[in-house]
Every structure is written in structure tokens, then in C-alpha cells.
Tab-separated table of C-alpha atoms in Angstrom:
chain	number	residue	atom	x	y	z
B	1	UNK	CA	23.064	1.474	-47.002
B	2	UNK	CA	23.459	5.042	-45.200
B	3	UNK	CA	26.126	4.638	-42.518
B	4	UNK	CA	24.802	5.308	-38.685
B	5	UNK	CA	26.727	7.855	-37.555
B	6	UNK	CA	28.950	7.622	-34.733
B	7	UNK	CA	28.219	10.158	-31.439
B	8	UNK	CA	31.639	12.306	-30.705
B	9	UNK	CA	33.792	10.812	-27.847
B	10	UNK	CA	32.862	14.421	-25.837
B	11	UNK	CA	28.786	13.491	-26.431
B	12	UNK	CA	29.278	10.012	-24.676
B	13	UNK	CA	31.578	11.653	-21.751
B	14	UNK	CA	28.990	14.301	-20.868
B	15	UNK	CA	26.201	12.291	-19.208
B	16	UNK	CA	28.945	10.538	-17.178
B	17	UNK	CA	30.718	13.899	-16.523
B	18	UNK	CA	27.592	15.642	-15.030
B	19	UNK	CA	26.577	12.270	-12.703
B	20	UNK	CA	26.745	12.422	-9.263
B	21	UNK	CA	30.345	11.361	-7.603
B	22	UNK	CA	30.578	9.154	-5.303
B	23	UNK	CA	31.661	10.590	-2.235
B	24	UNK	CA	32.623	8.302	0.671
B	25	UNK	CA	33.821	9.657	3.895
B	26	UNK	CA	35.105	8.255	6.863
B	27	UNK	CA	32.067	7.606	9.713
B	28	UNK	CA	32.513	9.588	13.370
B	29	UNK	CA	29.423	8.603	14.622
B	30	UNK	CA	28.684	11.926	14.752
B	31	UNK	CA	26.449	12.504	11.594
B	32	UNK	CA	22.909	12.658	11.249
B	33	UNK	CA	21.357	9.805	9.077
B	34	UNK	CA	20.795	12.168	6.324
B	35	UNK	CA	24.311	12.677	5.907
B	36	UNK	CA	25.431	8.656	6.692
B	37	UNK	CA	23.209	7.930	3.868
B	38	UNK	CA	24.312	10.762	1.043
B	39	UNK	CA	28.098	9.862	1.958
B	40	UNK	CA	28.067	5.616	2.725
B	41	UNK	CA	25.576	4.598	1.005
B	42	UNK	CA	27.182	5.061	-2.467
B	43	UNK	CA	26.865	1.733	-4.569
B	44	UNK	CA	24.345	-1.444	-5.124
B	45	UNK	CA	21.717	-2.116	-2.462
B	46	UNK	CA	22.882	0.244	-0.437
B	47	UNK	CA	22.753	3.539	-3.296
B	48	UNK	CA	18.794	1.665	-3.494
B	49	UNK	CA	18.521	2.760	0.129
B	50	UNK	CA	19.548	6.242	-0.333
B	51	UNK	CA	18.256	7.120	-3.605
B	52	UNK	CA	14.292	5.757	-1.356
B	53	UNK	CA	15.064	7.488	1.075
B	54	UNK	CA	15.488	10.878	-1.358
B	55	UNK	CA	11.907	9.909	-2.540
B	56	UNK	CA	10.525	9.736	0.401
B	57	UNK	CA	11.537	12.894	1.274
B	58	UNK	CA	10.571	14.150	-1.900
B	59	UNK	CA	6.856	12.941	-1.230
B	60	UNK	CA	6.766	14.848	1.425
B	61	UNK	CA	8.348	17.927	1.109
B	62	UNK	CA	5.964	17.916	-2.322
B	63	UNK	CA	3.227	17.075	-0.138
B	64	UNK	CA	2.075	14.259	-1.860
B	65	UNK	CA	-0.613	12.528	-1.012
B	66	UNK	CA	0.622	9.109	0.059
B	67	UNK	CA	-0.313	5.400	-0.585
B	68	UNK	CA	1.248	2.686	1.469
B	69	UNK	CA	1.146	-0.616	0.918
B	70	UNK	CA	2.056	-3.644	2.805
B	71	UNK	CA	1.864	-6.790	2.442
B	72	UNK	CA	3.574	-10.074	4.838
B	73	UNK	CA	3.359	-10.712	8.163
B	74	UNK	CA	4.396	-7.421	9.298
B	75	UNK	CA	2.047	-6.367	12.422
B	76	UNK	CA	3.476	-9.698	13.435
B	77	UNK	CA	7.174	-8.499	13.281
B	78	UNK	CA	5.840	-5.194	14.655
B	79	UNK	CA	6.501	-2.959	11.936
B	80	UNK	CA	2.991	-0.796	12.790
B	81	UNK	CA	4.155	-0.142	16.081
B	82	UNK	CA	8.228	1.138	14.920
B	83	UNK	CA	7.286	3.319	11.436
B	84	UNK	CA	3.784	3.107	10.520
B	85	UNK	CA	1.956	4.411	13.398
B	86	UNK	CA	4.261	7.162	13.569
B	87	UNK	CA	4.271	8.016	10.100
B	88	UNK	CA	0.716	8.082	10.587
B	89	UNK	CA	0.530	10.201	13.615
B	90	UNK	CA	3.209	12.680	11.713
B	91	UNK	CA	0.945	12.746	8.652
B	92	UNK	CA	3.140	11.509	6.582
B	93	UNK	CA	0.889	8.274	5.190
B	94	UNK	CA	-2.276	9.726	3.343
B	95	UNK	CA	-3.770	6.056	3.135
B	96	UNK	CA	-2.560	2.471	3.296
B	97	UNK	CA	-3.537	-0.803	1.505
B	98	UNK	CA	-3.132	-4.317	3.198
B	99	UNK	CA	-3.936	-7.653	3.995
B	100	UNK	CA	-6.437	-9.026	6.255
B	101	UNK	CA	-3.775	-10.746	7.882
B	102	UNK	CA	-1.584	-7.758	9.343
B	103	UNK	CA	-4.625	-6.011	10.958
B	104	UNK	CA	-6.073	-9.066	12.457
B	105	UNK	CA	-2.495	-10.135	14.174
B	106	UNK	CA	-2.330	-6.475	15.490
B	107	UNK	CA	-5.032	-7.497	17.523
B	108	UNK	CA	-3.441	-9.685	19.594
B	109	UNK	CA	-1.420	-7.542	21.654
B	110	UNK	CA	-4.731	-4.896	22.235
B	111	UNK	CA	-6.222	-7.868	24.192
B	112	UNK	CA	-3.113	-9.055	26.092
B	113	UNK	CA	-1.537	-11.647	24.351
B	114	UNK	CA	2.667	-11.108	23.623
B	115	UNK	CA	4.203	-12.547	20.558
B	116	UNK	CA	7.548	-13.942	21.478
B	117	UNK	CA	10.531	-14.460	18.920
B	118	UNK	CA	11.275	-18.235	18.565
B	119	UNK	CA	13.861	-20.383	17.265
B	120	UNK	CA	12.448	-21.219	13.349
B	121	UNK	CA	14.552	-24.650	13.277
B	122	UNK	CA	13.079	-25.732	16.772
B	123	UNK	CA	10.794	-28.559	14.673
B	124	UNK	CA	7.202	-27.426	14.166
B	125	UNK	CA	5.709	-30.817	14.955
B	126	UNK	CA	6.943	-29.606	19.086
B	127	UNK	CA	5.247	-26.090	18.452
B	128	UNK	CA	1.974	-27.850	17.209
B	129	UNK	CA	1.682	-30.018	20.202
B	130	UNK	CA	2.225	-27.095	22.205
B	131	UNK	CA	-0.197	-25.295	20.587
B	132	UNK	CA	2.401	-22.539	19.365
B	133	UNK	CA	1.395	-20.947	16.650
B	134	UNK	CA	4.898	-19.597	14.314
B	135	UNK	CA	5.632	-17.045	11.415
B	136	UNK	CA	9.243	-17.925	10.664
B	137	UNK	CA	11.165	-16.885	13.789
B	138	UNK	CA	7.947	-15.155	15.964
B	139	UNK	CA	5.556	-17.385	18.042
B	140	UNK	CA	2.285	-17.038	19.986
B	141	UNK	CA	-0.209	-19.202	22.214
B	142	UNK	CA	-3.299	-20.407	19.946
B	143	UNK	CA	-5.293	-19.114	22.215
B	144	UNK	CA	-4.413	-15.632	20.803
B	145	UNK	CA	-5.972	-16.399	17.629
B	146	UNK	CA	-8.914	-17.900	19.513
B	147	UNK	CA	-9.705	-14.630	21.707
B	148	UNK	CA	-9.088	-12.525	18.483
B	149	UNK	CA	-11.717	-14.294	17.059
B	150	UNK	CA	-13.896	-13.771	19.832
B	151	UNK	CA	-13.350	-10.073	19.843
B	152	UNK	CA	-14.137	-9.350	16.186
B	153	UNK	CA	-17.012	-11.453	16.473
B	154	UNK	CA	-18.354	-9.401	19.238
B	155	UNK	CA	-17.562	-6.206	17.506
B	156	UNK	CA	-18.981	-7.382	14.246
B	157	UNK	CA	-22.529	-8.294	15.788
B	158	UNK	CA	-22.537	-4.136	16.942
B	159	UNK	CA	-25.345	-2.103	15.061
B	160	UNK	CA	-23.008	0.057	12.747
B	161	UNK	CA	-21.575	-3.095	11.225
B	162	UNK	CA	-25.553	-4.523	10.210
B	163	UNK	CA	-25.267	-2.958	6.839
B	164	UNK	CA	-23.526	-2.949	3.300
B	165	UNK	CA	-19.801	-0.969	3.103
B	166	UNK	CA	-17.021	-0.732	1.619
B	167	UNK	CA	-13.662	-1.921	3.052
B	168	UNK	CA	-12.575	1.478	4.228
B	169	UNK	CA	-15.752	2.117	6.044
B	170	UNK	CA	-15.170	-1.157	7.954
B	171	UNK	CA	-11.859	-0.788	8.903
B	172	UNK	CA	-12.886	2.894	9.856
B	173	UNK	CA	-16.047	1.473	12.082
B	174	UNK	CA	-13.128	-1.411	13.541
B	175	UNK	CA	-11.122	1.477	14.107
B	176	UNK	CA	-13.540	2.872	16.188
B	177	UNK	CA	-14.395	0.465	17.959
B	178	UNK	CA	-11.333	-0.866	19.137
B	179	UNK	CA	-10.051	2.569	19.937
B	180	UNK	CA	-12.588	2.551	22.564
B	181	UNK	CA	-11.517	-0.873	23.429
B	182	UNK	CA	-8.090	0.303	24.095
B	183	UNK	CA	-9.107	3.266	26.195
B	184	UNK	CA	-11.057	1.118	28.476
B	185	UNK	CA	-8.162	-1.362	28.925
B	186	UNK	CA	-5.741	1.757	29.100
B	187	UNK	CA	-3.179	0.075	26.330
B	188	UNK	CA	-0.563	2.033	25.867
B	189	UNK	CA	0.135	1.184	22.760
B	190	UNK	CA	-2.427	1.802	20.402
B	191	UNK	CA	-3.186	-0.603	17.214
B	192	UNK	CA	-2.703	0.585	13.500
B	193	UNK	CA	-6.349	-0.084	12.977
B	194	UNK	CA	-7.549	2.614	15.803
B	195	UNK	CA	-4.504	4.906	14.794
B	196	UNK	CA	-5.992	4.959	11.387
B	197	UNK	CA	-9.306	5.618	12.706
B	198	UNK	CA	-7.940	8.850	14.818
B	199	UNK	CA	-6.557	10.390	12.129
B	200	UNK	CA	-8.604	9.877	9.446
B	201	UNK	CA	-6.798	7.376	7.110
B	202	UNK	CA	-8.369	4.779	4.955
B	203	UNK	CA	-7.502	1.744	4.862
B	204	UNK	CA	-8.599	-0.531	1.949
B	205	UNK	CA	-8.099	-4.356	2.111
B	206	UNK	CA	-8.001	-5.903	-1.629
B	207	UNK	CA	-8.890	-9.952	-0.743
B	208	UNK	CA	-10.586	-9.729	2.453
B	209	UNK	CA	-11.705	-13.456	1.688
B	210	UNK	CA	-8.031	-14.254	2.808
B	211	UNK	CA	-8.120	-13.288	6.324
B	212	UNK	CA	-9.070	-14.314	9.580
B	213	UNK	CA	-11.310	-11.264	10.572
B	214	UNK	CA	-13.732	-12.076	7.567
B	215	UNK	CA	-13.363	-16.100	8.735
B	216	UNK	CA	-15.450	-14.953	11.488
B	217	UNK	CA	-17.517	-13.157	9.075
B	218	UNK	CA	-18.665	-16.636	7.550
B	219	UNK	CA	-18.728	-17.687	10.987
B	220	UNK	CA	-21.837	-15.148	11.935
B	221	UNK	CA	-23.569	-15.557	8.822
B	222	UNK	CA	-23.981	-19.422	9.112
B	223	UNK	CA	-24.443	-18.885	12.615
B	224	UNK	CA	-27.194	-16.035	12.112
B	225	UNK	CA	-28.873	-16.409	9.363
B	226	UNK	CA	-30.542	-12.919	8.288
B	227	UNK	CA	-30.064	-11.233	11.466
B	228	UNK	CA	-26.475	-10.892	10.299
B	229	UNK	CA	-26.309	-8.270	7.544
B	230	UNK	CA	-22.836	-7.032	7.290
B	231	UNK	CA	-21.942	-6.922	3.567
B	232	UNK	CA	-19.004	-5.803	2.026
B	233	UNK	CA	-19.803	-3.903	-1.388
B	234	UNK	CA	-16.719	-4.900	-3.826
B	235	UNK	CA	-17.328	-2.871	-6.741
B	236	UNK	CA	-18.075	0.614	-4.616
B	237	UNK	CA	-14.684	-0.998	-2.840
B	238	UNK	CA	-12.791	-0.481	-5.787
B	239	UNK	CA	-14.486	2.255	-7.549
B	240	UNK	CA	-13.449	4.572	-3.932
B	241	UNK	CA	-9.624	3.917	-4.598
B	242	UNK	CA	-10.047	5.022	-8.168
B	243	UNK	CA	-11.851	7.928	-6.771
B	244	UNK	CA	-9.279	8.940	-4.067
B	245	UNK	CA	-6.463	8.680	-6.378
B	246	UNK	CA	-8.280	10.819	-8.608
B	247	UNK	CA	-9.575	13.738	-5.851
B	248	UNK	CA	-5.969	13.622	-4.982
B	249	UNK	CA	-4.489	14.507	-8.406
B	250	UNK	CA	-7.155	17.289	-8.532
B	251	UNK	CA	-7.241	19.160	-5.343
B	252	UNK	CA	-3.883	19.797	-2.686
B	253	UNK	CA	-0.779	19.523	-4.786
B	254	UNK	CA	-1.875	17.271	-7.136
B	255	UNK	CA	1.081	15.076	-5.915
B	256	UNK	CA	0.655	11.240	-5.952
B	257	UNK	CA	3.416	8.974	-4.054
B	258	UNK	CA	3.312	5.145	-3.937
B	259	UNK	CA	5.331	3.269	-0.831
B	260	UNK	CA	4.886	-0.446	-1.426
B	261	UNK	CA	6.494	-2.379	1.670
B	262	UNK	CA	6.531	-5.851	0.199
B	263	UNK	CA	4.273	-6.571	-3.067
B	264	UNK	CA	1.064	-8.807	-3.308
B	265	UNK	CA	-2.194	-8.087	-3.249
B	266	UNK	CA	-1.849	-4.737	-1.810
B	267	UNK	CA	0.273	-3.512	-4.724
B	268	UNK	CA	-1.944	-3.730	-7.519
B	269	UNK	CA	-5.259	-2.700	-5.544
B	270	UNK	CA	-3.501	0.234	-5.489
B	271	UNK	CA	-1.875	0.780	-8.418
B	272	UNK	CA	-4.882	-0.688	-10.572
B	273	UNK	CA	-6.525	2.671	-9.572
B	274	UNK	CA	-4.712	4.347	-12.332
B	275	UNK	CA	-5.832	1.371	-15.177
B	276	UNK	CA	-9.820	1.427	-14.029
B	277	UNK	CA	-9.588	5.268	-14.641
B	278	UNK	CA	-7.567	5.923	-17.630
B	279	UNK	CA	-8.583	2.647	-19.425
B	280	UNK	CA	-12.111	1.543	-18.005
B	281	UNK	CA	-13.871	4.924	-17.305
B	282	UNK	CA	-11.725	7.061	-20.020
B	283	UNK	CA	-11.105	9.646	-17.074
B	284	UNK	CA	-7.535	10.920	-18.171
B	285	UNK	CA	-5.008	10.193	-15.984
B	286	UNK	CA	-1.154	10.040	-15.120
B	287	UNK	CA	-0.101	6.892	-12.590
B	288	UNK	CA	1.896	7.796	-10.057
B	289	UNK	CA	4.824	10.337	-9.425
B	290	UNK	CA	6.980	8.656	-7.031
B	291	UNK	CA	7.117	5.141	-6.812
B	292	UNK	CA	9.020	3.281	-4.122
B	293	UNK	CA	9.062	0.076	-3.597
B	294	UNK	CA	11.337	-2.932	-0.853
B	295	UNK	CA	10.688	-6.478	-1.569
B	296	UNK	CA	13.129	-9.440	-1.860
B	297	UNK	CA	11.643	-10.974	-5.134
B	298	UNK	CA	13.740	-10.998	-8.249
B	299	UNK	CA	12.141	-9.381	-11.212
B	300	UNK	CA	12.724	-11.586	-13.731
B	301	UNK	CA	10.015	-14.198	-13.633
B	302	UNK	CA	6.965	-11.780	-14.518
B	303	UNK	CA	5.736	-11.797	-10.818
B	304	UNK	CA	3.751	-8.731	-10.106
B	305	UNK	CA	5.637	-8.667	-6.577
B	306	UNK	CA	8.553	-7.402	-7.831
B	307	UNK	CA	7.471	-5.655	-11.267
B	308	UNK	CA	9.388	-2.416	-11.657
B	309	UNK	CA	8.139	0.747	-12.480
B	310	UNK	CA	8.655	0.518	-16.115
B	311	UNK	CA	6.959	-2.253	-16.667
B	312	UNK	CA	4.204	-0.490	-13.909
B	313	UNK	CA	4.307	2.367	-16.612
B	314	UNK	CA	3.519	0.378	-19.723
B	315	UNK	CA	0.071	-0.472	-17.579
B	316	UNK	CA	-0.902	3.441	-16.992
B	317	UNK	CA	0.206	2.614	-13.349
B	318	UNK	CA	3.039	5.350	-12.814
B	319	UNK	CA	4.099	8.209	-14.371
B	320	UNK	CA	6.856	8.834	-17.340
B	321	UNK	CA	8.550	10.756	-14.063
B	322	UNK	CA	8.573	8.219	-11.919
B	323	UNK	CA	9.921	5.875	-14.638
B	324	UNK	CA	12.928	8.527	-15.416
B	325	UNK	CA	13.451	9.851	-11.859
B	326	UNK	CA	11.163	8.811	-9.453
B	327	UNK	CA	11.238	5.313	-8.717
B	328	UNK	CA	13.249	2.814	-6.688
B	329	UNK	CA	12.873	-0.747	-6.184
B	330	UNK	CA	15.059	-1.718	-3.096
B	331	UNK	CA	16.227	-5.519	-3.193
B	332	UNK	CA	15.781	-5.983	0.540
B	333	UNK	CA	13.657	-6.931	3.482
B	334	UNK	CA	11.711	-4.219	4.651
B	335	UNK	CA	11.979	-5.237	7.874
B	336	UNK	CA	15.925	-4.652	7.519
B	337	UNK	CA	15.782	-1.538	5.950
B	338	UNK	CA	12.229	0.363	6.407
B	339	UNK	CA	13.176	1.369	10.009
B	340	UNK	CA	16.373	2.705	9.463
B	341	UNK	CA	14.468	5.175	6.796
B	342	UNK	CA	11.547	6.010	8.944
B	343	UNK	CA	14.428	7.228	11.554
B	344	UNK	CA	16.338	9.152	8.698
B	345	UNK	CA	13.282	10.850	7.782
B	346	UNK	CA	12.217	11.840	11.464
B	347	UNK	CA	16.035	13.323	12.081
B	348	UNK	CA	14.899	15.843	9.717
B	349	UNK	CA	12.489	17.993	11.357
B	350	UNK	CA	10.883	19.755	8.084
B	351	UNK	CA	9.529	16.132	7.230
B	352	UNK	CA	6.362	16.936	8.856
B	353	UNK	CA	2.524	17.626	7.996
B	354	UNK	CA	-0.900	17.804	8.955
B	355	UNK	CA	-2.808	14.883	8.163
B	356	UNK	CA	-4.931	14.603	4.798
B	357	UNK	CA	-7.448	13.264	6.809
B	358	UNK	CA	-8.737	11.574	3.466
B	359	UNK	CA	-11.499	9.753	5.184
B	360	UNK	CA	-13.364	12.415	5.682
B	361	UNK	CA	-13.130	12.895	1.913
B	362	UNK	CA	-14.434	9.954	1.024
B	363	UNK	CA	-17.716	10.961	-0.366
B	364	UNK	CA	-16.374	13.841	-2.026
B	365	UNK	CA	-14.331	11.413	-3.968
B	366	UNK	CA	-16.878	9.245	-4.976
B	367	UNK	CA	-18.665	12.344	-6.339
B	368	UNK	CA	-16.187	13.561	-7.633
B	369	UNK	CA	-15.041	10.836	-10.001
B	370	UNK	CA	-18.771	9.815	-10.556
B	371	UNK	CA	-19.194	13.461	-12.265
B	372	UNK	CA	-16.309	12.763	-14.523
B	373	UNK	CA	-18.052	9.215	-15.146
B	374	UNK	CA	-21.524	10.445	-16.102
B	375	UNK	CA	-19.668	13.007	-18.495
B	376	UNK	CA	-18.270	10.205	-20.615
B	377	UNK	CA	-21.357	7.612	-20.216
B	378	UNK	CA	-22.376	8.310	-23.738
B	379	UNK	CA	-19.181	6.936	-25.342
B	380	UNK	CA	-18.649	4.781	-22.304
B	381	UNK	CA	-21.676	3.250	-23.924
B	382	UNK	CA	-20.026	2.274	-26.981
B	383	UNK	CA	-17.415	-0.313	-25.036
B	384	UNK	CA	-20.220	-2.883	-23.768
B	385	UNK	CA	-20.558	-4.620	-26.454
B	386	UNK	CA	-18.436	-7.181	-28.750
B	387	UNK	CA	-19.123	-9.697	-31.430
B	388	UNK	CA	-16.920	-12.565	-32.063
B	389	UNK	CA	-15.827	-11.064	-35.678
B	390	UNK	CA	-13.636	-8.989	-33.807
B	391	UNK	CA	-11.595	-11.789	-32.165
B	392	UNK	CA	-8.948	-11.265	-34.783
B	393	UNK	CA	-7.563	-9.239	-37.290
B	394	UNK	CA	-8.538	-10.810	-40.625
B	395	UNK	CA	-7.921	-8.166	-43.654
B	396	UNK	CA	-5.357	-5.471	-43.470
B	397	UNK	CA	-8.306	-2.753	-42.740
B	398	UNK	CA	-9.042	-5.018	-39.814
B	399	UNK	CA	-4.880	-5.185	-38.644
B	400	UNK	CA	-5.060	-1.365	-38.738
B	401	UNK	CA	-7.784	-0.798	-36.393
B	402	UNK	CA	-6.104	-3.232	-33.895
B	403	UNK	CA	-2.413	-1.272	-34.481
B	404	UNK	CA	-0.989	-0.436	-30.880
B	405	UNK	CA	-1.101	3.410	-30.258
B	406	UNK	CA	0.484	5.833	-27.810
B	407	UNK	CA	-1.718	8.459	-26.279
């Protein structure tokens, strides 16, 4: 047997020669977060933080277009209100995917109610019989979630809504509406839903089903019968994320950036964008570029949560970039770390753009990608049908056909 031979001492040094050093230096209080994170932030969580923090800047000063995601009770905890607004209002977030949840609990504050921090080891037998409703350490009357429902229910009875959408055109039409809501009650702060609505972001929500606004939904439907037509339209629901993701890769710089704050749901309606086109419509494709990601979970028990971007890769998800040099999973809670990189980025003043404004490009999405479609729909054709001899490989001419291949 042929020996393997064995790399020269100077070939294993090299990598390690030309790596970054790390460069520690005594804190003044006088440096700009840039710096405090390229100089402390050297090793284990906190060398995550820095190295997201050089993505994020990356996605910008590339002028990605930029998908954020975010999942957990984070309206709740305020989040919207300390980075995502402003990110918003800066231009910075091209379009965001989350849970029913965080745009319903926004709500609250629009109509007057205050979420209060509470003690979480109080006893939540007391909180029930005072009617306090609590997400770990933050509390709130029930009577907020009572008036909330009251509100969409009133807004969802409005003409616009009597129709069939997808879940960016409803958030869009919420948007709208409550942004005149807001005006007329002279809130100061405005919600993420009307902020959204102002400056043109989309805003898809993967399992409405799981949220309180579209409770009142099945509310208004039992309640009215046929008068009530609101619809949401699923497949056009997911076909329009495909669709941005691919206008995006084809017009501006091409750039696409993922920011996933948390994991769930949001994650993958996202990133499945990438799959439906490349493996479901045969539109060629390339996942994402930069991939950033904060969650707590560990990512060793095959939870999509915490999947890396490797593993994201093997999928079609991200890019072979963002797999060598573009990704970042920070082992954190983004409610402990997201701020402090939303203020880093700000310090720097050419982390700035004009919105994307993407929906106003909606439809010129949609048309976009369904030109691409109706190109393949002849060999399209060919994958919608099966027969159960090809279950399983049974003759070596069979095993062949089935062999794994790398485009």
C-alpha cells in the first residue's frame, strides 16, 4: 500500500501564520464600538459577536438586500422599538419574516396598554387570579389582549381586507391601517407593523394559524358567515418569497444577506426560498451570501433552530461563501447581544441606505420568477408523476440512476 504522504512542517504553519492575531488592548472608554469589538472581543462567544457584527456590515456596505427573521416573544421585550424600527427607518432591513405573535403584542402599546417587567418566580397561580398575563419576566393586564382583539377585529371587517392575499399584502393593508390609527391617537412611538408599511417592507408570516390576530380571523368567519371574505392565499404566500429572493439576486447588487434573530418558523420560510427555486421550479440558484444567525439552541440534536450554515448549505439554502466566510451562528440571546450590534453599526455613519422599498416590487417579482417558471414548464412536466417501481433501487442500472450528484 502507497504511503500518504506527510505535508512539510512550513505547509501546516502557513494557514496559522497568515490568521488574524489576537490583539487585546486595554479599554479607556474612549473608543467607538467598532474598535471595542475588533480589539476585546477576541475569543469564544464573544469573537461570535464580532466576527456578526463584520457581516453585518458587510451586508450593507455590499448593499445586500436583507432578510430578517425573528422569531420569540420579542415585540414583547421591545426589541422593534430599540433595533428593528430603526434599522428599518435607516434602510438597512430589505424585508423581515415573523410570527404572528410579535406583531400582535406590538399592538398593545399603540392602544395604551404598558407591559411591565415582573418577577418570573412570583407563582403564576397569583398572576392568573389577577388576571396578569406573563412571558418569563414581562407582564400585562388581560385586558390588553382583550382590546387587541377588538382592534384587529374592527380593522379586519374594513373593505380592503374582504378579499384573497397573501401575507405580505395583509400585513401591508394592517400597516396601513394602524398607521392611521397612530396618527389619530398621536403615539409617539410608532409600531413595527406601520413602520413597515411607511417604508415599504414586506413582511411575510410563515404559520399565521399560530397567532392571535388570525384567532380573531376564525372569530369573524363563524361570526359572519359569507359576508366575511378575507382569505389568505398560501401557495401565492410562498411562491412571493421565492420570487423576491430571486428579483433580488437579479437586479441591485445581486447581494442576498440572511439575519435570523432566534430560529423557528421564520427561519426556514425564509431560507426554503432557495430549495422551492433551485429544486422545485429548476430556476438556478445560489442560497444566501451572508448568513447570520443568534439563538441559544445547541446544534447537536438536528433542530432546525440552531442548524448551521453548513448543514443550511447541503439544502441549497446558503451559499459555498457563506459556508467558507460568511456565516456566524452566535450562541446567545439576542436580546443580550442584538442591541449592542445595532449601536455598533449606527456609530459608523457609512452604514446607511435608501430603502429597497421591496413592496412596491412585489408584482414585479412574481412576474419575474413566473417567466423563468413558464420557461421550464415543459420539463417541469416530467416531475408530476411517479410509480411505485421507483420506490427503490432494485438492479444495479436502477442504483445508478438514484447515485447522489453534485451540480
Amino acid at each position: 500500500m502507497a504511503k500518504t504522504p506527510t505535508p512539510k512542517k512550513s505547509t501546516l504553519r502557513a494557514a496559522y501564520a497568515n490568521a488574524r492575531k489576537a490583539d487585546p488592548r486595554p479599554i479607556t472608554g474612549k473608543e467607538k464600538p467598532a474598535e471595542l469589538l475588533a480589539h476585546a472581543f477576541s475569543a469564544y462567544v464573544g469573537r461570535q459577536e464580532r466576527t456578526a457584527f463584520e457581516l453585518m456590515q458587510q451586508s450593507v456596505q455590499q448593499d445586500a438586500s436583507i432578510f430578517l427573521t425573528l422569531s420569540g416573544a420579542m415585540t414583547p421585550a421591545g426589541l422593534h422599538q430599540s433595533c428593528l424600527i430603526p434599522l428599518v427607518e435607516k434602510g438597512i432591513i430589505s424585508a423581515i419574516t415573523t410570527t404572528g405573535a410579535n406583531l400582535y403584542h406590538d399592538a398593545h402599546r399603540i392602544i395604551g396598554h404598558g407591559i411591565r417587567e415582573v418577577n418570573p418566580n412570583a407563582g403564576d397561580l397569583q398572576y392568573r387570579l389577577a388576571r396578569i398575563i406573563r412571558i418569563y419576566d414581562l407582564g400585562f393586564w388581560e385586558e390588553a389582549l382583550l382590546d387587541t382583539d377588538r382592534l384587529f377585529s374592527a380593522i379586519l371587517r374594513q373593505p380592503e381586507f374582504q378579499k384573497k392575499m397573501t401575507t405580505p399584502e395583509f400585513h401591508y393593508l394592517l400597516g396601513k391601517a394602524i398607521h392611521g390609527i397612530e396618527k389619530e391617537l398621536g403615539v409617539k412611538q410608532p409600531s413595527l407593523l406601520s413602520t413597515c408599511y411607511k417604508h415599504g417592507v414586506p413582511i411575510w408570516v410563515g404559520a399565521v394559524q399560530d397567532g392571535s390576530i388570525f384567532l380573531n380571523v376564525v372569530k369573524l368567519k363563524r361570526l359572519l358567515g359569507d359576508e366575511f371574505k378575507f382569505e389568505l392565499d398560501i401557495n401565492e404566500d410562498v411562491f412571493s418569497m421565492a420570487a423576491m429572493q430571486h428579483y433580488c439576486r437579479h437586479n441591485g447588487s445581486g447581494k442576498l444577506a440572511i439575519w435570523i434573530l432566534g430560529g423557528g418558523v421564520p427561519k426556514n420560510y425564509t431560507l426554503q426560498g432557495e430549495p422551492l427555486l433551485d429544486q422545485i421550479l429548476n430556476v438556478p440558484t445560489s442560497g444566501f451570501d451572508i448568513d447570520v444567525q443568534f439563538c441559544v439552541d445547541p446544534v447537536d440534536n438536528g433542530a432546525l433552530s440552531s442548524c448551521p450554515a453548513g448543514e443550511g448549505h447541503t439544502w441549497g439554502k446558503v451559499s459555498v461563501e457563506a459556508v467558507e466566510t460568511g456565516s456566524m451562528y452566535v450562541h446567545c440571546d439576542v436580546t443580550a447581544v442584538f442591541p449592542w450590534l445595532t449601536h455598533a453599526l449606527f456609530s459608523e455613519p457609512k452604514n446607511k441606505r435608501k430603502p429597497m422599498r421591496l413592496m412596491d416590487k412585489m408584482d414585479a417579482a412574481v412576474k419575474f420568477l413566473d417567466a423563468d417558471v413558464k420557461k421550464r414548464s415543459k420539463s417541469l412536466m416530467k416531475t408530476l408523476d411517479w410509480s411505485v417501481e421507483e420506490a427503490e433501487p432494485s438492479t444495479k442500472k436502477d442504483a445508478k440512476a438514484h447515485a447522489a450528484y453534485v451540480r
